[in-house]
Coordinates of C-alpha atoms in Angstrom, one line a residue:
M97 CA -16.9 14.7 15.7
G98 CA -14.8 14.8 12.5
L99 CA -13.4 17.8 10.7
F100 CA -15.8 17.4 7.8
S101 CA -19.3 18.6 8.6
G102 CA -20.7 17.4 5.2
D103 CA -21.6 14.0 3.9
N104 CA -19.1 12.1 1.7
S105 CA -21.3 9.0 1.4
D106 CA -22.3 10.0 -2.1
W107 CA -18.7 10.2 -3.1
R108 CA -16.9 7.0 -4.2
I109 CA -13.4 7.6 -2.8
G110 CA -10.6 5.2 -3.6
I111 CA -7.2 5.0 -2.0
A112 CA -4.0 3.3 -3.4
F113 CA -1.2 2.4 -1.0
S114 CA 2.4 2.0 -2.2
G115 CA 4.9 -0.6 -0.9
G116 CA 7.8 0.4 1.3
G117 CA 8.2 -2.0 4.1
A118 CA 8.1 -0.4 7.6
R119 CA 7.6 3.0 5.9
C120 CA 4.1 1.8 5.2
M121 CA 3.2 2.4 8.8
A122 CA 2.6 5.9 7.5
H123 CA -0.4 4.5 5.6
L124 CA -2.0 3.8 9.0
G125 CA -1.4 7.4 10.0
V126 CA -3.1 8.6 6.8
L127 CA -6.1 6.3 7.4
K128 CA -6.4 7.6 11.0
A129 CA -6.4 11.2 9.8
L130 CA -9.1 10.4 7.2
E131 CA -11.1 8.6 9.9
D132 CA -10.9 11.7 12.2
A133 CA -12.3 13.8 9.3
D134 CA -15.1 11.3 8.7
I135 CA -13.7 10.4 5.3
R136 CA -14.0 6.7 4.4
P137 CA -12.7 4.9 1.3
Q138 CA -15.1 2.8 -0.8
V139 CA -12.5 1.0 -2.8
M140 CA -8.8 0.3 -2.1
A141 CA -5.7 -1.0 -3.8
G142 CA -2.2 -1.7 -2.6
T143 CA 1.3 -3.1 -3.3
S144 CA 3.6 -5.1 -0.9
M145 CA 3.3 -3.9 2.7
G146 CA 0.7 -1.4 1.5
A147 CA -1.4 -4.3 0.3
I148 CA -1.2 -6.0 3.6
I149 CA -2.2 -2.9 5.5
G150 CA -5.0 -2.2 3.0
A151 CA -6.4 -5.8 3.2
L152 CA -6.4 -5.8 7.0
Y153 CA -8.1 -2.5 7.1
A154 CA -10.7 -3.6 4.6
K155 CA -11.3 -6.7 6.8
G156 CA -12.1 -4.3 9.7
V157 CA -8.9 -4.8 11.7
S158 CA -8.4 -1.6 13.7
I159 CA -5.5 0.7 13.2
E160 CA -4.3 0.3 16.8
T161 CA -4.4 -3.5 16.5
M162 CA -2.2 -3.3 13.3
L163 CA 0.2 -1.0 15.0
N164 CA 0.5 -3.4 18.0
E165 CA 1.1 -6.4 15.8
I166 CA 3.5 -4.9 13.3
E167 CA 5.8 -3.2 15.9
K168 CA 6.5 -6.7 17.3
I169 CA 8.1 -7.9 14.0
N170 CA 11.7 -8.8 14.7
F171 CA 13.6 -8.6 11.5
V172 CA 16.9 -9.5 13.2
G173 CA 15.3 -12.7 14.4
M174 CA 14.1 -13.4 10.9
L175 CA 17.6 -13.0 9.6
R176 CA 18.8 -15.7 11.9
R177 CA 16.4 -18.1 10.3
L178 CA 17.6 -17.6 6.7
R179 CA 16.4 -20.5 4.5
L180 CA 19.5 -20.9 2.3
R181 CA 18.1 -24.1 0.9
S182 CA 15.3 -22.1 -0.9
K183 CA 16.0 -21.8 -4.6
T184 CA 14.0 -18.6 -5.0
G185 CA 14.9 -16.5 -1.9
L186 CA 16.9 -16.2 1.3
M187 CA 14.1 -15.8 3.8
S188 CA 10.7 -17.5 4.5
L189 CA 7.5 -15.5 4.6
D190 CA 6.2 -17.7 7.4
H191 CA 6.1 -14.9 10.0
F192 CA 3.9 -12.8 7.7
R193 CA 1.8 -15.8 6.8
N194 CA 1.1 -16.4 10.5
L195 CA 0.3 -12.8 11.1
L196 CA -2.2 -12.7 8.2
G197 CA -3.7 -16.0 9.2
K198 CA -4.5 -14.6 12.6
Y199 CA -6.9 -12.0 11.0
L200 CA -7.6 -13.3 7.5
S201 CA -7.9 -17.1 8.2
N202 CA -10.3 -18.7 5.7
S203 CA -11.0 -15.2 4.2
D204 CA -11.2 -14.4 0.6
F205 CA -11.8 -11.1 -1.2
K206 CA -15.5 -11.4 -0.7
A207 CA -15.0 -11.4 3.1
L208 CA -13.4 -7.9 2.9
G209 CA -15.7 -5.1 3.8
I210 CA -14.3 -2.9 1.0
P211 CA -13.5 -3.8 -2.6
F212 CA -9.7 -4.4 -2.7
Y213 CA -7.1 -4.9 -5.4
I214 CA -3.5 -6.4 -5.0
S215 CA -0.6 -5.6 -7.3
V216 CA 1.9 -8.5 -7.9
A217 CA 4.7 -9.2 -10.3
N218 CA 4.7 -12.4 -12.3
L219 CA 8.2 -13.6 -12.8
N220 CA 7.2 -16.2 -15.4
T221 CA 5.5 -13.7 -17.8
G222 CA 7.5 -10.6 -16.7
K223 CA 4.2 -8.7 -16.3
N224 CA 2.3 -6.8 -13.6
E225 CA -0.9 -8.6 -12.5
I226 CA -3.8 -7.2 -10.5
F227 CA -6.0 -9.5 -8.4
N228 CA -9.4 -8.9 -6.7
S229 CA -10.2 -12.6 -6.3
G230 CA -8.3 -15.7 -5.5
P231 CA -6.2 -16.9 -2.6
L232 CA -6.0 -13.7 -0.5
I233 CA -3.2 -14.6 1.9
D234 CA -1.0 -16.1 -0.8
L235 CA -1.5 -13.0 -3.0
L236 CA -0.7 -10.6 -0.2
L237 CA 2.5 -12.6 0.6
A238 CA 3.4 -12.5 -3.1
S239 CA 2.9 -8.8 -3.3
A240 CA 5.3 -8.3 -0.3
S241 CA 7.9 -10.8 -1.4
I242 CA 11.0 -8.6 -2.1
P243 CA 12.9 -10.4 -4.8
I244 CA 15.9 -12.5 -3.7
L245 CA 15.5 -11.5 -0.1
F246 CA 12.2 -13.5 0.3
E247 CA 11.2 -16.6 -1.5
T248 CA 8.7 -16.3 -4.3
V249 CA 5.1 -17.3 -3.9
K250 CA 3.9 -20.0 -6.3
I251 CA 0.2 -19.7 -7.4
N252 CA -1.2 -21.9 -10.2
D253 CA 2.4 -22.8 -11.3
Q254 CA 3.4 -19.1 -11.6
H255 CA 6.0 -17.5 -9.5
Y256 CA 5.0 -14.1 -8.0
V257 CA 7.0 -11.4 -6.2
D258 CA 6.7 -7.9 -4.9
G259 CA 4.2 -5.9 -7.1
G260 CA 6.4 -2.8 -6.7
L261 CA 8.7 -4.2 -9.4
F262 CA 6.2 -3.0 -12.0
N263 CA 3.4 -1.1 -10.2
N264 CA 4.2 0.3 -6.8
L265 CA 1.2 2.6 -6.6
P266 CA -1.7 0.8 -8.3
V267 CA -4.0 3.9 -8.9
N268 CA -4.8 2.8 -12.4
V269 CA -6.9 -0.2 -11.4
I270 CA -9.3 1.9 -9.3
R271 CA -9.3 5.2 -11.2
D272 CA -12.4 4.4 -13.3
E273 CA -14.3 3.1 -10.2
C274 CA -14.0 6.3 -8.2
D275 CA -15.1 9.9 -8.1
M276 CA -11.8 10.8 -6.3
V277 CA -8.6 8.8 -5.9
I278 CA -6.1 9.4 -3.2
G279 CA -2.6 8.0 -3.7
V280 CA -0.3 7.5 -0.7
H281 CA 3.4 7.0 -1.5
V282 CA 6.0 6.5 1.3
N283 CA 9.2 6.4 -0.6
E284 CA 9.9 10.1 -1.3
I285 CA 12.8 10.7 -3.7
Q286 CA 15.0 13.7 -3.0
S287 CA 18.2 15.0 -4.6
I288 CA 21.4 13.8 -3.0
H289 CA 25.0 15.0 -3.0
N290 CA 26.9 11.9 -2.1
L291 CA 26.7 8.1 -2.7
K292 CA 27.8 6.9 0.7
S293 CA 28.4 3.2 0.0
I294 CA 27.8 0.4 -2.5
G295 CA 24.7 -0.6 -0.6
Y296 CA 23.4 3.0 -0.6
T297 CA 24.1 3.2 -4.4
I298 CA 22.2 0.0 -5.1
D299 CA 19.3 1.2 -3.0
R300 CA 19.3 4.5 -4.9
I301 CA 19.3 2.8 -8.3
V302 CA 16.5 0.4 -7.4
S303 CA 14.4 3.2 -5.8
L304 CA 14.8 5.5 -8.9
S305 CA 13.8 2.6 -11.2
V306 CA 10.6 1.9 -9.1
Y307 CA 9.8 5.5 -8.9
Q308 CA 9.3 5.9 -12.6
N309 CA 6.1 3.9 -12.5
V310 CA 5.0 5.9 -9.4
L311 CA 5.3 9.1 -11.4
Q312 CA 2.9 7.8 -13.9
S313 CA 0.5 6.8 -11.2
R314 CA 0.7 10.2 -9.5
Q315 CA -0.8 11.8 -12.6
L316 CA -4.0 9.8 -12.1
C317 CA -4.4 10.9 -8.5
D318 CA -6.8 13.7 -7.4
V319 CA -4.8 13.9 -4.1
F320 CA -1.2 12.7 -3.7
I321 CA 0.1 12.2 -0.2
E322 CA 3.8 11.6 0.4
P323 CA 4.7 11.8 4.1
K324 CA 7.9 13.8 4.7
N325 CA 11.0 12.0 6.0
A326 CA 9.4 8.5 5.9
R327 CA 12.2 7.7 3.4
R328 CA 14.9 8.0 6.2
Y329 CA 13.6 4.9 7.8
P330 CA 15.0 1.5 6.6
I331 CA 12.3 -0.8 5.1
F332 CA 12.7 -3.2 8.1
A333 CA 12.6 -0.5 10.8
F334 CA 9.4 -2.0 12.4
S335 CA 10.6 -1.0 15.8
K336 CA 10.0 2.6 14.7
T337 CA 6.4 1.8 13.8
R338 CA 4.9 4.6 16.0
E339 CA 7.3 7.2 14.7
I340 CA 6.5 6.4 11.1
Y341 CA 2.8 6.3 11.9
E342 CA 2.9 9.9 13.2
L343 CA 4.5 11.1 10.0
G344 CA 1.6 9.6 8.1
Y345 CA -0.9 11.1 10.4
D346 CA 0.6 14.6 9.9
A347 CA 0.6 14.2 6.2
G348 CA -3.0 13.0 6.2
C349 CA -4.1 15.9 8.3
E350 CA -2.4 18.3 5.8
A351 CA -4.3 16.6 2.9
V352 CA -7.7 16.6 4.5
P353 CA -8.6 20.3 3.7
R354 CA -7.8 19.6 0.0
I355 CA -9.9 16.5 0.0
I356 CA -12.9 18.3 1.6
Q357 CA -12.4 21.2 -0.8
L358 CA -12.6 18.9 -3.8
M359 CA -15.8 17.3 -2.5
E360 CA -17.5 20.6 -1.8
E361 CA -16.4 22.2 -5.1
N362 CA -17.0 19.4 -7.6
P363 CA -20.5 17.9 -7.2
V364 CA -21.0 18.6 -11.0
R365 CA -17.9 16.7 -11.9
R366 CA -19.0 13.7 -9.8
R367 CA -22.4 13.6 -11.6
L368 CA -20.7 13.9 -15.0
N369 CA -18.3 11.1 -14.2
R370 CA -21.1 8.8 -13.3
F371 CA -23.1 9.8 -16.3
F372 CA -20.3 8.9 -18.7
K373 CA -19.5 5.7 -16.9
K374 CA -23.0 4.5 -17.3
R375 CA -22.9 5.2 -21.1
R376 CA -19.7 3.0 -21.6

């Protein structure tokens, strides 16, 4: 029995997941908390690892199955197989392609049980692109292709990389489709006192740059979830999958009362939203 005794089937709830590598295991925790409260998304969007998790969930892959698969990822082993011959990146995406192929083989967007959108960055045009059709696995790999580290993904003669470059929390693409939008961001930005190293400084600069588009997306959310301390985990800390998952579960449980409150207090807003959408 979930926490929510009402019926949210008449609410069109959307969830957008940010990128963040292993930190995205917190998304699974949030999804579990929502499931426990009988709250189910009707539309989803994601960037990078958030897109991979969202697509697998939309396909019906269980949270426990995803946890088991992802915690097996051996990033150190991947580093040993650097493809220095690649012109567009140091590492192959073959490991992730094999993982996705296991559950999404021969699948396209129509095979997903929930409408789903993927954010990618087009290096040729320098623009963010959103897809809800096309080669699903290739687009997921493109969205998760961290520039320079991973090779780009070529689709229709265009080179694509991590969607977080331009839109790391793609709330905007589902806002008009939903009565309520939940945004889940796993890269919390806090004030710091010292820049510990060159690597830390570079990471800080990149993070602050990406966070600017997240701030815009946050304004479009009805509920914004940002698991505490997820940021302390490196993006390839897949061995810490369960720990990060628990952070997401705690954050999701904290957000559930607010979500339920919005559903119970705003039936009029929902009806007005649908009325005006029909008139467009």
